[in-house]
mmCIF file of C-alpha atoms in Angstrom:
data_model
loop_
_atom_site.group_PDB
_atom_site.id
_atom_site.type_symbol
_atom_site.label_atom_id
_atom_site.label_comp_id
_atom_site.label_asym_id
_atom_site.label_seq_id
_atom_site.Cartn_x
_atom_site.Cartn_y
_atom_site.Cartn_z
ATOM 1 C CA MET W 20 0.135 -0.016 -0.170
ATOM 2 C CA LEU W 21 1.310 3.492 -0.781
ATOM 3 C CA SER W 22 1.796 5.894 2.139
ATOM 4 C CA ASN W 23 0.147 9.203 2.190
ATOM 5 C CA GLU W 24 3.729 10.696 1.478
ATOM 6 C CA SER W 25 4.042 8.482 -1.776
ATOM 7 C CA CYS W 26 0.356 9.274 -2.653
ATOM 8 C CA GLU W 27 1.182 13.288 -2.390
ATOM 9 C CA LYS W 28 4.444 12.680 -4.343
ATOM 10 C CA ASP W 29 2.863 11.165 -7.442
ATOM 11 C CA TYR W 30 -0.322 13.354 -7.483
ATOM 12 C CA LEU W 31 0.856 15.548 -10.091
ATOM 13 C CA ASP W 32 1.640 12.493 -12.402
ATOM 14 C CA ARG W 33 -1.828 11.412 -12.380
ATOM 15 C CA ILE W 34 -4.396 11.879 -15.505
ATOM 16 C CA PRO W 35 -7.848 13.070 -14.410
ATOM 17 C CA GLU W 36 -10.436 10.639 -15.947
ATOM 18 C CA GLY W 37 -11.848 12.046 -19.283
ATOM 19 C CA TRP W 38 -8.746 14.013 -19.881
ATOM 20 C CA GLU W 39 -6.467 11.390 -21.291
ATOM 21 C CA GLU W 40 -6.199 12.658 -24.665
ATOM 22 C CA LEU W 41 -5.142 16.366 -23.706
ATOM 23 C CA TRP W 42 -2.590 14.924 -20.992
ATOM 24 C CA GLU W 43 -0.874 12.502 -23.144
ATOM 25 C CA GLN W 44 -0.599 15.039 -25.684
ATOM 26 C CA GLU W 45 0.802 17.523 -23.154
ATOM 27 C CA MET W 46 2.986 15.088 -20.978
ATOM 28 C CA LYS W 47 5.414 14.379 -23.893
ATOM 29 C CA LYS W 48 6.266 17.956 -24.292
ATOM 30 C CA GLU W 49 9.275 19.568 -22.699
ATOM 31 C CA TYR W 50 7.659 22.547 -21.141
ATOM 32 C CA PHE W 51 5.121 20.349 -19.230
ATOM 33 C CA ILE W 52 7.947 17.674 -18.200
ATOM 34 C CA GLU W 53 10.190 20.535 -16.833
ATOM 35 C CA MET W 54 7.228 22.481 -15.159
ATOM 36 C CA ILE W 55 6.036 19.243 -13.132
ATOM 37 C CA LYS W 56 9.604 18.502 -12.309
ATOM 38 C CA TRP W 57 10.113 22.191 -11.073
ATOM 39 C CA LEU W 58 6.618 22.036 -9.239
ATOM 40 C CA LYS W 59 7.474 18.907 -7.278
ATOM 41 C CA LYS W 60 10.696 20.379 -5.944
ATOM 42 C CA GLU W 61 8.874 23.649 -5.039
ATOM 43 C CA TYR W 62 6.318 21.749 -2.690
ATOM 44 C CA ILE W 63 9.159 20.013 -0.922
ATOM 45 C CA ASP W 64 11.806 22.606 -0.960
ATOM 46 C CA PRO W 65 13.382 23.281 2.525
ATOM 47 C CA ASP W 66 14.167 26.768 1.821
ATOM 48 C CA ARG W 67 10.654 27.493 1.336
ATOM 49 C CA LEU W 68 10.010 27.264 5.101
ATOM 50 C CA HIS W 69 7.028 29.484 6.040
ATOM 51 C CA GLN W 70 5.995 29.967 2.669
ATOM 52 C CA GLU W 71 3.661 27.478 1.134
ATOM 53 C CA ILE W 72 2.513 26.687 -2.211
ATOM 54 C CA TYR W 73 -1.133 26.992 -2.962
ATOM 55 C CA PRO W 74 -3.150 24.969 -3.607
ATOM 56 C CA PRO W 75 -2.236 21.882 -1.874
ATOM 57 C CA GLN W 76 -0.905 19.431 -4.114
ATOM 58 C CA ASP W 77 -3.832 17.035 -4.226
ATOM 59 C CA LYS W 78 -6.089 20.084 -5.399
ATOM 60 C CA VAL W 79 -3.860 21.416 -8.121
ATOM 61 C CA PHE W 80 -5.922 19.553 -10.736
ATOM 62 C CA ARG W 81 -9.089 19.261 -8.753
ATOM 63 C CA LEU W 82 -11.063 21.149 -11.429
ATOM 64 C CA PHE W 83 -10.371 18.493 -14.049
ATOM 65 C CA TYR W 84 -11.487 15.651 -11.828
ATOM 66 C CA LEU W 85 -14.699 17.569 -11.111
ATOM 67 C CA CYS W 86 -15.477 18.327 -14.677
ATOM 68 C CA LYS W 87 -14.899 16.196 -18.054
ATOM 69 C CA PRO W 88 -14.677 17.957 -21.184
ATOM 70 C CA GLN W 89 -18.202 16.637 -22.295
ATOM 71 C CA ASP W 90 -19.760 18.155 -19.326
ATOM 72 C CA ILE W 91 -18.586 21.807 -19.901
ATOM 73 C CA LYS W 92 -21.189 24.235 -20.899
ATOM 74 C CA ALA W 93 -19.212 27.536 -19.934
ATOM 75 C CA VAL W 94 -15.794 28.781 -19.273
ATOM 76 C CA ILE W 95 -14.639 31.358 -16.835
ATOM 77 C CA ILE W 96 -11.040 31.986 -16.835
ATOM 78 C CA GLY W 97 -9.145 33.645 -13.693
ATOM 79 C CA GLN W 98 -5.394 34.540 -13.125
ATOM 80 C CA ASP W 99 -3.874 32.587 -10.546
ATOM 81 C CA PRO W 100 -4.883 31.130 -7.197
ATOM 82 C CA TYR W 101 -5.527 32.931 -4.006
ATOM 83 C CA HIS W 102 -2.342 33.367 -2.244
ATOM 84 C CA GLU W 103 -2.971 33.243 1.572
ATOM 85 C CA LYS W 104 -3.351 30.189 3.852
ATOM 86 C CA ASP W 105 -6.260 27.789 3.321
ATOM 87 C CA GLN W 106 -8.012 29.706 0.752
ATOM 88 C CA ALA W 107 -7.060 28.241 -2.703
ATOM 89 C CA ASP W 108 -9.304 24.935 -3.544
ATOM 90 C CA GLY W 109 -8.192 24.341 -7.281
ATOM 91 C CA ILE W 110 -11.186 26.158 -8.720
ATOM 92 C CA ALA W 111 -10.662 29.854 -9.902
ATOM 93 C CA PHE W 112 -12.565 32.334 -7.445
ATOM 94 C CA SER W 113 -13.880 29.476 -5.165
ATOM 95 C CA PHE W 114 -12.709 30.104 -1.657
ATOM 96 C CA ASN W 115 -12.939 27.550 1.404
ATOM 97 C CA GLY W 116 -10.999 29.377 4.025
ATOM 98 C CA LYS W 117 -11.869 31.137 6.979
ATOM 99 C CA GLY W 118 -11.977 35.039 7.727
ATOM 100 C CA LYS W 119 -12.801 37.523 4.939
ATOM 101 C CA VAL W 120 -14.302 36.829 1.659
ATOM 102 C CA PRO W 121 -11.771 37.688 -1.278
ATOM 103 C CA PRO W 122 -12.838 41.047 -2.514
ATOM 104 C CA SER W 123 -13.067 39.711 -6.323
ATOM 105 C CA LEU W 124 -15.679 37.068 -5.024
ATOM 106 C CA LYS W 125 -17.567 39.601 -3.098
ATOM 107 C CA ASN W 126 -18.111 41.486 -6.433
ATOM 108 C CA ILE W 127 -18.898 38.274 -8.113
ATOM 109 C CA PHE W 128 -21.707 37.984 -5.570
ATOM 110 C CA LYS W 129 -22.678 41.532 -6.029
ATOM 111 C CA GLU W 130 -23.222 41.051 -9.631
ATOM 112 C CA LEU W 131 -25.217 37.996 -9.023
ATOM 113 C CA GLY W 132 -27.329 39.793 -6.637
ATOM 114 C CA TYR W 133 -26.628 37.353 -3.592
ATOM 115 C CA PRO W 134 -28.593 38.273 -0.478
ATOM 116 C CA LYS W 135 -26.191 39.021 2.441
ATOM 117 C CA GLU W 136 -27.011 35.776 4.140
ATOM 118 C CA TYR W 137 -25.405 33.994 1.276
ATOM 119 C CA ALA W 138 -22.072 35.868 1.621
ATOM 120 C CA HIS W 139 -20.465 33.030 3.310
ATOM 121 C CA ALA W 140 -21.377 30.424 0.580
ATOM 122 C CA THR W 141 -18.123 30.824 -1.237
ATOM 123 C CA ASP W 142 -17.308 27.213 -2.343
ATOM 124 C CA LEU W 143 -18.033 27.234 -5.994
ATOM 125 C CA THR W 144 -17.856 23.463 -6.485
ATOM 126 C CA ASN W 145 -21.622 23.347 -7.287
ATOM 127 C CA TRP W 146 -20.701 25.961 -10.066
ATOM 128 C CA VAL W 147 -18.482 23.248 -11.655
ATOM 129 C CA GLU W 148 -20.872 20.409 -11.090
ATOM 130 C CA LYS W 149 -23.348 22.611 -13.291
ATOM 131 C CA GLY W 150 -20.931 22.714 -16.079
ATOM 132 C CA VAL W 151 -19.120 25.977 -15.489
ATOM 133 C CA PHE W 152 -15.480 25.206 -15.897
ATOM 134 C CA LEU W 153 -13.627 27.678 -13.449
ATOM 135 C CA MET W 154 -10.057 27.699 -14.443
ATOM 136 C CA ASN W 155 -7.142 29.998 -13.599
ATOM 137 C CA SER W 156 -4.509 30.780 -16.210
ATOM 138 C CA ILE W 157 -1.872 29.759 -13.690
ATOM 139 C CA LEU W 158 -2.678 26.910 -11.313
ATOM 140 C CA THR W 159 -0.322 27.375 -8.560
ATOM 141 C CA VAL W 160 1.297 30.395 -6.401
ATOM 142 C CA LYS W 161 3.681 30.960 -3.803
ATOM 143 C CA GLU W 162 2.209 32.068 -0.263
ATOM 144 C CA GLY W 163 1.644 35.911 -0.312
ATOM 145 C CA LYS W 164 2.995 36.481 -3.789
ATOM 146 C CA ALA W 165 0.482 36.838 -6.722
ATOM 147 C CA LEU W 166 1.844 35.825 -9.996
ATOM 148 C CA SER W 167 4.750 33.991 -8.365
ATOM 149 C CA HIS W 168 4.569 31.182 -10.679
ATOM 150 C CA GLN W 169 4.138 33.054 -13.812
ATOM 151 C CA ASN W 170 6.181 31.969 -16.894
ATOM 152 C CA LYS W 171 6.788 28.568 -15.447
ATOM 153 C CA GLY W 172 4.824 26.732 -17.939
ATOM 154 C CA TRP W 173 1.107 26.910 -16.506
ATOM 155 C CA GLU W 174 0.242 29.656 -19.264
ATOM 156 C CA THR W 175 1.405 27.227 -22.196
ATOM 157 C CA PHE W 176 -0.702 24.510 -20.550
ATOM 158 C CA THR W 177 -3.984 26.401 -19.872
ATOM 159 C CA ASN W 178 -3.627 27.789 -23.409
ATOM 160 C CA SER W 179 -3.651 23.973 -24.457
ATOM 161 C CA VAL W 180 -6.775 23.282 -22.133
ATOM 162 C CA ILE W 181 -8.754 26.064 -23.869
ATOM 163 C CA LYS W 182 -7.652 24.951 -27.411
ATOM 164 C CA TYR W 183 -8.627 21.434 -26.527
ATOM 165 C CA VAL W 184 -12.010 22.184 -25.036
ATOM 166 C CA SER W 185 -13.160 24.798 -27.884
ATOM 167 C CA SER W 186 -12.252 22.320 -30.545
ATOM 168 C CA LYS W 187 -13.987 19.612 -29.006
ATOM 169 C CA ARG W 188 -16.994 21.293 -28.163
ATOM 170 C CA MET W 189 -19.576 23.457 -29.989
ATOM 171 C CA ALA W 190 -21.444 26.614 -28.757
ATOM 172 C CA LEU W 191 -19.701 27.023 -25.350
ATOM 173 C CA THR W 192 -19.977 30.459 -23.432
ATOM 174 C CA PHE W 193 -16.778 32.225 -22.658
ATOM 175 C CA LEU W 194 -17.119 34.689 -19.767
ATOM 176 C CA LEU W 195 -13.787 36.515 -20.192
ATOM 177 C CA TRP W 196 -13.052 38.901 -17.065
ATOM 178 C CA GLY W 197 -10.008 41.330 -17.461
ATOM 179 C CA LYS W 198 -6.829 41.588 -19.360
ATOM 180 C CA TYR W 199 -5.563 38.065 -18.447
ATOM 181 C CA SER W 200 -8.539 36.324 -19.574
ATOM 182 C CA HIS W 201 -8.916 38.456 -22.759
ATOM 183 C CA GLU W 202 -5.551 37.408 -23.901
ATOM 184 C CA LYS W 203 -6.573 33.659 -23.596
ATOM 185 C CA ALA W 204 -9.268 34.296 -26.391
ATOM 186 C CA LYS W 205 -6.872 33.682 -29.085
ATOM 187 C CA ASN W 206 -6.830 30.142 -28.186
ATOM 188 C CA ILE W 207 -10.597 29.580 -28.859
ATOM 189 C CA ASP W 208 -11.760 27.937 -31.941
ATOM 190 C CA GLU W 209 -13.779 30.622 -33.828
ATOM 191 C CA GLY W 210 -15.219 28.042 -36.145
ATOM 192 C CA ARG W 211 -17.096 26.150 -33.392
ATOM 193 C CA ALA W 212 -20.068 28.760 -32.679
ATOM 194 C CA HIS W 213 -18.566 29.652 -29.185
ATOM 195 C CA PHE W 214 -19.904 32.921 -27.573
ATOM 196 C CA LEU W 215 -17.430 35.292 -25.926
ATOM 197 C CA TYR W 216 -18.382 37.805 -23.514
ATOM 198 C CA TYR W 217 -15.889 40.457 -22.461
ATOM 199 C CA THR W 218 -15.798 42.491 -19.229
ATOM 200 C CA SER W 219 -13.314 44.018 -16.849
ATOM 201 C CA HIS W 220 -12.111 41.973 -13.919
ATOM 202 C CA PRO W 221 -14.083 41.654 -10.864
ATOM 203 C CA SER W 222 -11.432 42.893 -8.427
ATOM 204 C CA PRO W 223 -12.137 46.106 -6.714
ATOM 205 C CA LEU W 224 -9.612 47.929 -8.797
ATOM 206 C CA SER W 225 -11.197 46.651 -12.091
ATOM 207 C CA ALA W 226 -14.862 45.883 -11.396
ATOM 208 C CA ARG W 227 -16.485 49.203 -12.184
ATOM 209 C CA LYS W 228 -13.894 50.293 -15.032
ATOM 210 C CA TRP W 229 -13.845 49.582 -18.613
ATOM 211 C CA SER W 230 -10.914 47.049 -19.740
ATOM 212 C CA GLY W 231 -9.591 47.063 -23.225
ATOM 213 C CA GLY W 232 -12.717 48.729 -24.444
ATOM 214 C CA TYR W 233 -14.900 46.162 -22.766
ATOM 215 C CA ARG W 234 -17.636 46.898 -20.114
ATOM 216 C CA PRO W 235 -17.261 47.088 -16.443
ATOM 217 C CA PHE W 236 -17.826 43.617 -14.635
ATOM 218 C CA LEU W 237 -20.219 45.321 -12.163
ATOM 219 C CA GLY W 238 -23.531 45.902 -14.121
ATOM 220 C CA SER W 239 -22.452 43.504 -17.085
ATOM 221 C CA LYS W 240 -25.321 41.182 -16.604
ATOM 222 C CA CYS W 241 -22.667 38.495 -17.668
ATOM 223 C CA PHE W 242 -24.685 35.910 -15.423
ATOM 224 C CA ASP W 243 -27.953 36.770 -17.318
ATOM 225 C CA VAL W 244 -26.090 35.888 -20.603
ATOM 226 C CA LEU W 245 -24.674 32.746 -19.093
ATOM 227 C CA LYS W 246 -28.307 31.699 -18.240
ATOM 228 C CA MET W 247 -29.573 32.734 -21.801
ATOM 229 C CA ASN W 248 -26.960 30.761 -23.464
ATOM 230 C CA THR W 249 -26.702 27.470 -21.363
ATOM 231 C CA GLY W 250 -29.645 27.439 -18.985
ATOM 232 C CA ILE W 251 -27.358 27.637 -15.978
ATOM 233 C CA ASP W 252 -28.872 29.909 -13.344
ATOM 234 C CA LEU W 253 -26.439 30.950 -10.743
ATOM 235 C CA LYS W 254 -28.507 33.316 -9.337
ATOM 236 C CA THR W 255 -30.695 30.410 -7.815
ATOM 237 C CA PHE W 256 -29.336 30.228 -4.331
ATOM 238 C CA ASP W 257 -28.422 26.588 -3.227
ATOM 239 C CA GLU W 258 -28.988 25.178 0.351
ATOM 240 C CA ILE W 259 -26.538 26.679 2.894
#
């Protein structure tokens, strides 16, 4: 039987069910081999004392275990994971920590019109289960340092994910929030009848501003667009 330590060490080598074609394609590429090798060292680096890597290893690819390509109806692309303790859970914008709700997520709830009593219902796993693929552009981060795992290979990987999903499916809705997300649009197969809806990012610095000529996030009615195109109503408040 494998020890817990062994399980942790091989987690990054596993292939999520349903994603075998994409993984087998990427695993052979030098960038992916080097990225996983580097990431494994990051998680066990003794010089990284008191500075964790988020999310935990067993949640890095959690999104892919929760949602197979054929189950995706819409895609929302974030930047990188929350970088404070016990916050990142492998789903973009989802928050399972204690304490204050991240400000971007607060604005997402504001745009949804969530009543105050739902302000702590921050786990977005149920969104993914409904077919909303919430993926960050970069899947890991060093504690306290946003974008600290930028240019390590994740951007190439998530570009490949978007290309793969958009080439395999028809008429997906892409909610593109902010510059980082807008730049991913070039990977979407334009010949597959996908719908792209651009807004600024939901962070407090951007939520009320235009971004690259696109409407502010707050007031954008992007979730109404999502419902109209996919039938997914995120304004239906689930049980707390």
